[in-house]
PDB file of C-alpha atoms in Angstrom:
ATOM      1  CA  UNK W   1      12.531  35.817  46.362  1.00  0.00           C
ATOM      2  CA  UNK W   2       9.785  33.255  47.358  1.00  0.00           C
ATOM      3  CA  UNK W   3      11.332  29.630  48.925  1.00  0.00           C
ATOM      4  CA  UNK W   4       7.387  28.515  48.761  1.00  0.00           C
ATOM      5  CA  UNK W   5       8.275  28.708  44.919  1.00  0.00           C
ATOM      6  CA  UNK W   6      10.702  26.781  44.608  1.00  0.00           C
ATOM      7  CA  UNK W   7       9.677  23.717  47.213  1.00  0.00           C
ATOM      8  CA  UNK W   8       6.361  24.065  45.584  1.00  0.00           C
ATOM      9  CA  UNK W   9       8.018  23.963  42.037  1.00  0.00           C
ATOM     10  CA  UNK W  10      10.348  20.591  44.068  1.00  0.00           C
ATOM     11  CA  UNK W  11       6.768  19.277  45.085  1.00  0.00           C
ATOM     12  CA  UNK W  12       4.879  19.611  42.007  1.00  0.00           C
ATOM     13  CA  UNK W  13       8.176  17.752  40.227  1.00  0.00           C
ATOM     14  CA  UNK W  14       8.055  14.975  43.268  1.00  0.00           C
ATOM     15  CA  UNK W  15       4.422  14.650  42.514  1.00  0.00           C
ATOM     16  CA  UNK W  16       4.767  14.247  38.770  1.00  0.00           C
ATOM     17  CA  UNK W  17       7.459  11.502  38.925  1.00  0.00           C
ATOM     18  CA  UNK W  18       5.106   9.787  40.971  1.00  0.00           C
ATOM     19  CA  UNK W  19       2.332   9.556  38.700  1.00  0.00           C
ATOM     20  CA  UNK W  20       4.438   8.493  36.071  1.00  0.00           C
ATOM     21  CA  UNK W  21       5.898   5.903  38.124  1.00  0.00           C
ATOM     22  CA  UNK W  22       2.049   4.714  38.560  1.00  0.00           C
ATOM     23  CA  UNK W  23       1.118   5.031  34.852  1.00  0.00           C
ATOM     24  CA  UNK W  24       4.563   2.983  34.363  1.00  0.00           C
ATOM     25  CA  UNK W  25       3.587   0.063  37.132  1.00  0.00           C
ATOM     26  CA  UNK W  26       0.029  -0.241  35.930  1.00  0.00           C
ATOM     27  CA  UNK W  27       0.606  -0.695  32.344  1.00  0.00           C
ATOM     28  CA  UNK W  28       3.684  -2.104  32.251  1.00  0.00           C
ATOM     29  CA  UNK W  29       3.300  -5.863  31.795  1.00  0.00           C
ATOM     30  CA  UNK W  30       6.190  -8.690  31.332  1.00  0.00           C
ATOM     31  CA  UNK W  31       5.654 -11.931  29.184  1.00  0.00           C
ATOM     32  CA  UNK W  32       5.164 -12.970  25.658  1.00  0.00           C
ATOM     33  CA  UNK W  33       3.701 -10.461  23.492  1.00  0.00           C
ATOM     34  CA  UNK W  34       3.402 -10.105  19.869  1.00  0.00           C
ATOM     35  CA  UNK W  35       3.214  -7.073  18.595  1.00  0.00           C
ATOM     36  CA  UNK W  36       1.727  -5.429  15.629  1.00  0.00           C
ATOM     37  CA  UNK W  37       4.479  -5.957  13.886  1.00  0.00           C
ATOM     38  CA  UNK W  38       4.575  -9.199  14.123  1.00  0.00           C
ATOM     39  CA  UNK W  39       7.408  -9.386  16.190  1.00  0.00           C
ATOM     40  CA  UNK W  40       7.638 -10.793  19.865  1.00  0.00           C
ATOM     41  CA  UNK W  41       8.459  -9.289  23.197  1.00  0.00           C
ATOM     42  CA  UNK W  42       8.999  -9.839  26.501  1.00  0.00           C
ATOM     43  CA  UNK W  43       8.093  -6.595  27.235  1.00  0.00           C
ATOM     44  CA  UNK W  44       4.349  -4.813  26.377  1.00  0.00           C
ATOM     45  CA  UNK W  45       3.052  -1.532  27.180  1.00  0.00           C
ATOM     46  CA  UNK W  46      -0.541  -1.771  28.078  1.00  0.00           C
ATOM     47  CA  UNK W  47      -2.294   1.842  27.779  1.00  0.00           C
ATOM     48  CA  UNK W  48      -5.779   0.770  28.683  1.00  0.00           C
ATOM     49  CA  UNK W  49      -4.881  -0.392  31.945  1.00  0.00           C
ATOM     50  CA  UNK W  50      -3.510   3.359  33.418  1.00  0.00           C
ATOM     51  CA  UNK W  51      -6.993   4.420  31.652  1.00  0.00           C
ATOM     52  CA  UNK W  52      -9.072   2.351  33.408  1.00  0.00           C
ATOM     53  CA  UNK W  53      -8.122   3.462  36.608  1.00  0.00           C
ATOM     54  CA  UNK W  54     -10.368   5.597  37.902  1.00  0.00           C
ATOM     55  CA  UNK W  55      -8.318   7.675  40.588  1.00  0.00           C
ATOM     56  CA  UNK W  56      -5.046   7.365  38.573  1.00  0.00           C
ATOM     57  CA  UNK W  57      -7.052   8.982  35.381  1.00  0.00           C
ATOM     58  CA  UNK W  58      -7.902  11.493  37.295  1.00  0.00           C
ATOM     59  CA  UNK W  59      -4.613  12.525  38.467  1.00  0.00           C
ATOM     60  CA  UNK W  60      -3.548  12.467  34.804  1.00  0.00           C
ATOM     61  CA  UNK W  61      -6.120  14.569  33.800  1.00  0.00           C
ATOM     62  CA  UNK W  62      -5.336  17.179  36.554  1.00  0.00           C
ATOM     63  CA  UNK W  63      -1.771  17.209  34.987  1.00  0.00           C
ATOM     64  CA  UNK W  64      -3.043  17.555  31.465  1.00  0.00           C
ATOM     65  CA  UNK W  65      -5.793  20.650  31.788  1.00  0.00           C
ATOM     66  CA  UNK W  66      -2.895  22.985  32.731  1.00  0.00           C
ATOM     67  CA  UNK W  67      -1.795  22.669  28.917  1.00  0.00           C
ATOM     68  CA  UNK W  68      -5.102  23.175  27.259  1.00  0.00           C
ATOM     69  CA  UNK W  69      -4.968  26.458  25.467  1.00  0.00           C
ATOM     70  CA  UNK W  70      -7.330  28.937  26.657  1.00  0.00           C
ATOM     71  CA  UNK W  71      -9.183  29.650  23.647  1.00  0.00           C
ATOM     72  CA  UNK W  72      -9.903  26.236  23.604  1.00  0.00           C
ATOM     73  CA  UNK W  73     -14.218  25.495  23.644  1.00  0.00           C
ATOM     74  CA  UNK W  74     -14.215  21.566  22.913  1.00  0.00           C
ATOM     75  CA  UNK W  75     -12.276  18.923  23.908  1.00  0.00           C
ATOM     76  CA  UNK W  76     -11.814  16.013  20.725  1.00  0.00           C
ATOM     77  CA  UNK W  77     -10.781  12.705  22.151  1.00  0.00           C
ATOM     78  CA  UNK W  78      -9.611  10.262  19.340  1.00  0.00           C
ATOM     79  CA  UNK W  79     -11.255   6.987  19.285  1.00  0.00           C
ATOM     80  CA  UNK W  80     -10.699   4.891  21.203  1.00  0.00           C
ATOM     81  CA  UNK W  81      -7.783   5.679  23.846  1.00  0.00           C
ATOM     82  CA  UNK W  82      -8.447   9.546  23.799  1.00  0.00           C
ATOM     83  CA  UNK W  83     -12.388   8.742  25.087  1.00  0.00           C
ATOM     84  CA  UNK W  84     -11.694   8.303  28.448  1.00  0.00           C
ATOM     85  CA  UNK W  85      -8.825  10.644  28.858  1.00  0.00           C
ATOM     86  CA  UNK W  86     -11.248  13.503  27.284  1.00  0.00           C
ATOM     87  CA  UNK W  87     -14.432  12.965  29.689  1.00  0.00           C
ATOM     88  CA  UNK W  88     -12.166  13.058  32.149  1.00  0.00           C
ATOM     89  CA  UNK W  89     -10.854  16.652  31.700  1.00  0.00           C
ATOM     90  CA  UNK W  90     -14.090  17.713  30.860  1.00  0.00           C
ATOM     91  CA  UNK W  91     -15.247  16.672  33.981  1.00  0.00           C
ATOM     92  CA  UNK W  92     -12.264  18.853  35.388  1.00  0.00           C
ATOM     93  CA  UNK W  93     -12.805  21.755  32.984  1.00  0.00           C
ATOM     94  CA  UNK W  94     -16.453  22.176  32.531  1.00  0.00           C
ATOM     95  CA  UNK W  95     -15.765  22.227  28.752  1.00  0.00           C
ATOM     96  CA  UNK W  96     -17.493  20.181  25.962  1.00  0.00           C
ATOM     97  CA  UNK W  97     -16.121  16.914  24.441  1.00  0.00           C
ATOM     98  CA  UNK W  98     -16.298  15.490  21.262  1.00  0.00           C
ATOM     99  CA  UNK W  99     -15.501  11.525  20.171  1.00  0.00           C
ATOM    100  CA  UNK W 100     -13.480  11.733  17.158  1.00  0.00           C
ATOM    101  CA  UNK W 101     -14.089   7.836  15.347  1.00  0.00           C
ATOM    102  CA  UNK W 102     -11.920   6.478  13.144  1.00  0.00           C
ATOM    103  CA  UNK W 103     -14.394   6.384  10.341  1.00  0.00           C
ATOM    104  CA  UNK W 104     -18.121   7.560  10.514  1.00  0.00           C
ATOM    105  CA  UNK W 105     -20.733   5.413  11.457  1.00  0.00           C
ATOM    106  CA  UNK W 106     -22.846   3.889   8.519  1.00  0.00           C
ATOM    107  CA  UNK W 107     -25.813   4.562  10.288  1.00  0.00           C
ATOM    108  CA  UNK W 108     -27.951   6.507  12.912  1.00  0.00           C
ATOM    109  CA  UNK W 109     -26.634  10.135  12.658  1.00  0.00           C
ATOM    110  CA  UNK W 110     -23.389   8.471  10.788  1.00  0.00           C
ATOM    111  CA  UNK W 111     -21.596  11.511  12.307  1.00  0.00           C
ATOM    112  CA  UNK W 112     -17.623  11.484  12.563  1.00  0.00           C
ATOM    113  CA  UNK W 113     -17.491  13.245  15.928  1.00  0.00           C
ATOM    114  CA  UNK W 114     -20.191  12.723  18.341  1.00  0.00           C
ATOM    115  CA  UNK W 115     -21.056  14.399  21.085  1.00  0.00           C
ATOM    116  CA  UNK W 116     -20.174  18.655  21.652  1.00  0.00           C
ATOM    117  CA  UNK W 117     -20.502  20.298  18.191  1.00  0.00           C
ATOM    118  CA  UNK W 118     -17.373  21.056  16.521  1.00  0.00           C
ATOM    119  CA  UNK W 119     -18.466  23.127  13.426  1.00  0.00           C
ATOM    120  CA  UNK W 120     -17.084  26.720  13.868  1.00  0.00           C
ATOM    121  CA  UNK W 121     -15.239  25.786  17.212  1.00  0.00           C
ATOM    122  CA  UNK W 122     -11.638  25.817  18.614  1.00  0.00           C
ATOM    123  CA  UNK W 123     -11.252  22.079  19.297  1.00  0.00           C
ATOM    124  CA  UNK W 124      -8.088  20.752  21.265  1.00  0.00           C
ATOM    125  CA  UNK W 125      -7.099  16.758  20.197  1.00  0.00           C
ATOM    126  CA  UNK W 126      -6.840  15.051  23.208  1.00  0.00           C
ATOM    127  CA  UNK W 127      -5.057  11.437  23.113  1.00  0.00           C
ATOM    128  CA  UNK W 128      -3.455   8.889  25.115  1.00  0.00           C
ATOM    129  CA  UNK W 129      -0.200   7.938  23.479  1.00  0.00           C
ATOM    130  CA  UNK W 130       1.408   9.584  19.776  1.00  0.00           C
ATOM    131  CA  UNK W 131       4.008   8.115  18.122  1.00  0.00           C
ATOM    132  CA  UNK W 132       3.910   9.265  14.778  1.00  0.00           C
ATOM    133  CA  UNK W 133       0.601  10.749  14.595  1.00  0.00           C
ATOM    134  CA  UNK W 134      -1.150   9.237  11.997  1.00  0.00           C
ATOM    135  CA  UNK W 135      -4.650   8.592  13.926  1.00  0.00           C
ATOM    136  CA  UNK W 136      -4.013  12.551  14.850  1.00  0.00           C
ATOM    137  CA  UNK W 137      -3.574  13.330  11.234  1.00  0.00           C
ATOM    138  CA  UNK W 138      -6.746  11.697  10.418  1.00  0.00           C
ATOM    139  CA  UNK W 139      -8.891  12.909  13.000  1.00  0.00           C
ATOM    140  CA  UNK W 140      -7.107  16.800  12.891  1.00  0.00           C
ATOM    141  CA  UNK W 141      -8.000  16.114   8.894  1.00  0.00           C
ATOM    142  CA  UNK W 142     -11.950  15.389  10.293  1.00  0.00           C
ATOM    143  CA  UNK W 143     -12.642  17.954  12.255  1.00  0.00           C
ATOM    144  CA  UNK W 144     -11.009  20.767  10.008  1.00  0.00           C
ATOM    145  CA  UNK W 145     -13.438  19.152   7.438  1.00  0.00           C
ATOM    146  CA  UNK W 146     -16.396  19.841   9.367  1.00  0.00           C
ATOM    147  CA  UNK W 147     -15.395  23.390   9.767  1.00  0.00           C
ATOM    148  CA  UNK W 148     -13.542  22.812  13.571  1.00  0.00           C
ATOM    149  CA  UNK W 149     -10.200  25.196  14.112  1.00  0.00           C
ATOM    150  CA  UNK W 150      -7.492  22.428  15.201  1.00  0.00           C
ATOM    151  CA  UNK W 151      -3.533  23.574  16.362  1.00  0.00           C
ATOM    152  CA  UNK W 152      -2.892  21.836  19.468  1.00  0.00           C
ATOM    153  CA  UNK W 153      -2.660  18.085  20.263  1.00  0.00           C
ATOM    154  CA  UNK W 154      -2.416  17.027  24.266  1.00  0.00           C
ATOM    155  CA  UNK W 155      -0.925  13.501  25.058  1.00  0.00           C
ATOM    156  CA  UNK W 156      -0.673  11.367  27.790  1.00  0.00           C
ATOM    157  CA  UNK W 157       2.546   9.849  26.597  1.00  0.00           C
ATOM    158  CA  UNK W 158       4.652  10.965  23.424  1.00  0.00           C
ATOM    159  CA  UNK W 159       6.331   7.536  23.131  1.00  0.00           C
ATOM    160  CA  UNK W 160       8.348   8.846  19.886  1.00  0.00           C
ATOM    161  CA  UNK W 161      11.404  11.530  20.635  1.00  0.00           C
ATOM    162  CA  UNK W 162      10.301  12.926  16.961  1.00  0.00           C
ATOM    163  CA  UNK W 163       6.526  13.197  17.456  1.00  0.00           C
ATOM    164  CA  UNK W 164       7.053  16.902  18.347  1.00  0.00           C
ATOM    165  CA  UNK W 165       8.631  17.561  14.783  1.00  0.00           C
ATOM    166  CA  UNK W 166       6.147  15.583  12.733  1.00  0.00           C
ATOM    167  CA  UNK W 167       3.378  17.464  14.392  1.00  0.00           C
ATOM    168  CA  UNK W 168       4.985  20.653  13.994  1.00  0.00           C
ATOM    169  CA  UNK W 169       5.409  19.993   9.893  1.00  0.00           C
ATOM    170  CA  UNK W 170       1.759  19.644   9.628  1.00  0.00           C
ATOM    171  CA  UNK W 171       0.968  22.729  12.087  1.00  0.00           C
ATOM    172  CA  UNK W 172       0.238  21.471  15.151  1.00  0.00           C
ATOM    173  CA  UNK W 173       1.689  21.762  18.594  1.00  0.00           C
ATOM    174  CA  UNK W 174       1.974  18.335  20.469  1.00  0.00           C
ATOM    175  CA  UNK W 175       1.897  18.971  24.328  1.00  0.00           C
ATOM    176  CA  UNK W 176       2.806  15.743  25.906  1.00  0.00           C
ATOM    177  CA  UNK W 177       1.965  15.212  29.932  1.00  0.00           C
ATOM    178  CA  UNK W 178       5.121  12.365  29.788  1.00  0.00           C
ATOM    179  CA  UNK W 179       7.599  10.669  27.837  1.00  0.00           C
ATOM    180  CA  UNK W 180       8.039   7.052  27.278  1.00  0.00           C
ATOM    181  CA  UNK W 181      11.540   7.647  28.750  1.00  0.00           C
ATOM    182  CA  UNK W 182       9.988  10.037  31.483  1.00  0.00           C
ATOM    183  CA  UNK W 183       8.164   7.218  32.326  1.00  0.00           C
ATOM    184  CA  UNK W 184      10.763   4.653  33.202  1.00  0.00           C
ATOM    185  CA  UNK W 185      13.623   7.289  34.491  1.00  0.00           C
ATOM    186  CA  UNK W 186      10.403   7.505  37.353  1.00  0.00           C
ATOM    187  CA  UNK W 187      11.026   3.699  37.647  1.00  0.00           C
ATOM    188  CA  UNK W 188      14.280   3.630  38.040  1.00  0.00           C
ATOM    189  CA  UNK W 189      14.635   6.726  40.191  1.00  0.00           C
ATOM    190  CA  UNK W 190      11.564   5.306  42.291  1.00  0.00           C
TER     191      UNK W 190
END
């Protein structure tokens, strides 16, 4: 048996608690918020703020590019919260990224994805927070349109308990770094 295992397993746990603790603290915010709903909270989850932060994105993305698959050759970050998450790991990984928009530019190249080509490539969705995966949908929808092999989704944050089934139904794996709960159990344990 190897004890550097299992305090390295202990230690790699530790660690990950504390960068969800971070993400947590930094986006976190308290006041009045109205949501898209319409609805008001006192509470409001601000996921631009953990990815604006240089050092704390790249801890993230060291977490994350231990779950991209391996036959993976481009990186697709979804407009506009998966951008900095996927130039990021490819600065880690060495591999290509695409820029998934929302809807193709009217002009210049007017391209859907910009950046690595996707046509005829095994491209990995990269994104900062699913809850029901409609953006993914779309953008999954894209790229298999312009001829891209798409199975796997990474997330920062899965912030619905049922993403992983709705992803599933439409054949695609959702691989999620945290939780929303992960998130503030590392608050509360912290």
């Amino acid at each position: 048996m190897n004890i550097n295992t299992s305090s390295e397993s202990g230690a790699a746990a530790a660690a990950k608690r504390t960068i969800a603790a971070e993400i947590y603290n930094t986006a976190h915010l308290t006041g009045t918020f109205t949501l898209r709903s319409g609805q008001v909270s006192s509470e409001y989850f601000d996921k631009y703020l953990f990815e604006a932060a240089p050092a704390l994105l790249e801890k993230i993305a060291s977490l994350m590019k231990h779950n991209i698959p391996p036959e993976t050759e481009v990186l697709a970050g979804l407009e506009m919260g998966g951008i900095p998450i996927v130039t990021a790991l490819s600065l880690q990984t060495g591999l290509s990224a695409a820029f998934v928009r929302k809807e193709a530019k009217k002009y210049g190249t007017c391209k859907m994805a910009e950046g690595a080509e996707v046509q005829s490539k095994r491209a990995c969705i990269v994104e900062d927070v699913v809850t029901t995966g409609g953006a993914v949908f779309d953008a999954v929808h894209a790229l298999r349109k312009l001829g891209a092999t798409v199975d796997t989704v990474l997330c920062v944050i899965q912030r619905n308990d049922n993403a992983t089934a709705i992803m599933k139904e439409q054949g695609l794996a959702l691989i999620p770094v945290f939780t929303m709960s992960e998130l503030q159990e590392s608050v509360a344990q912290g």
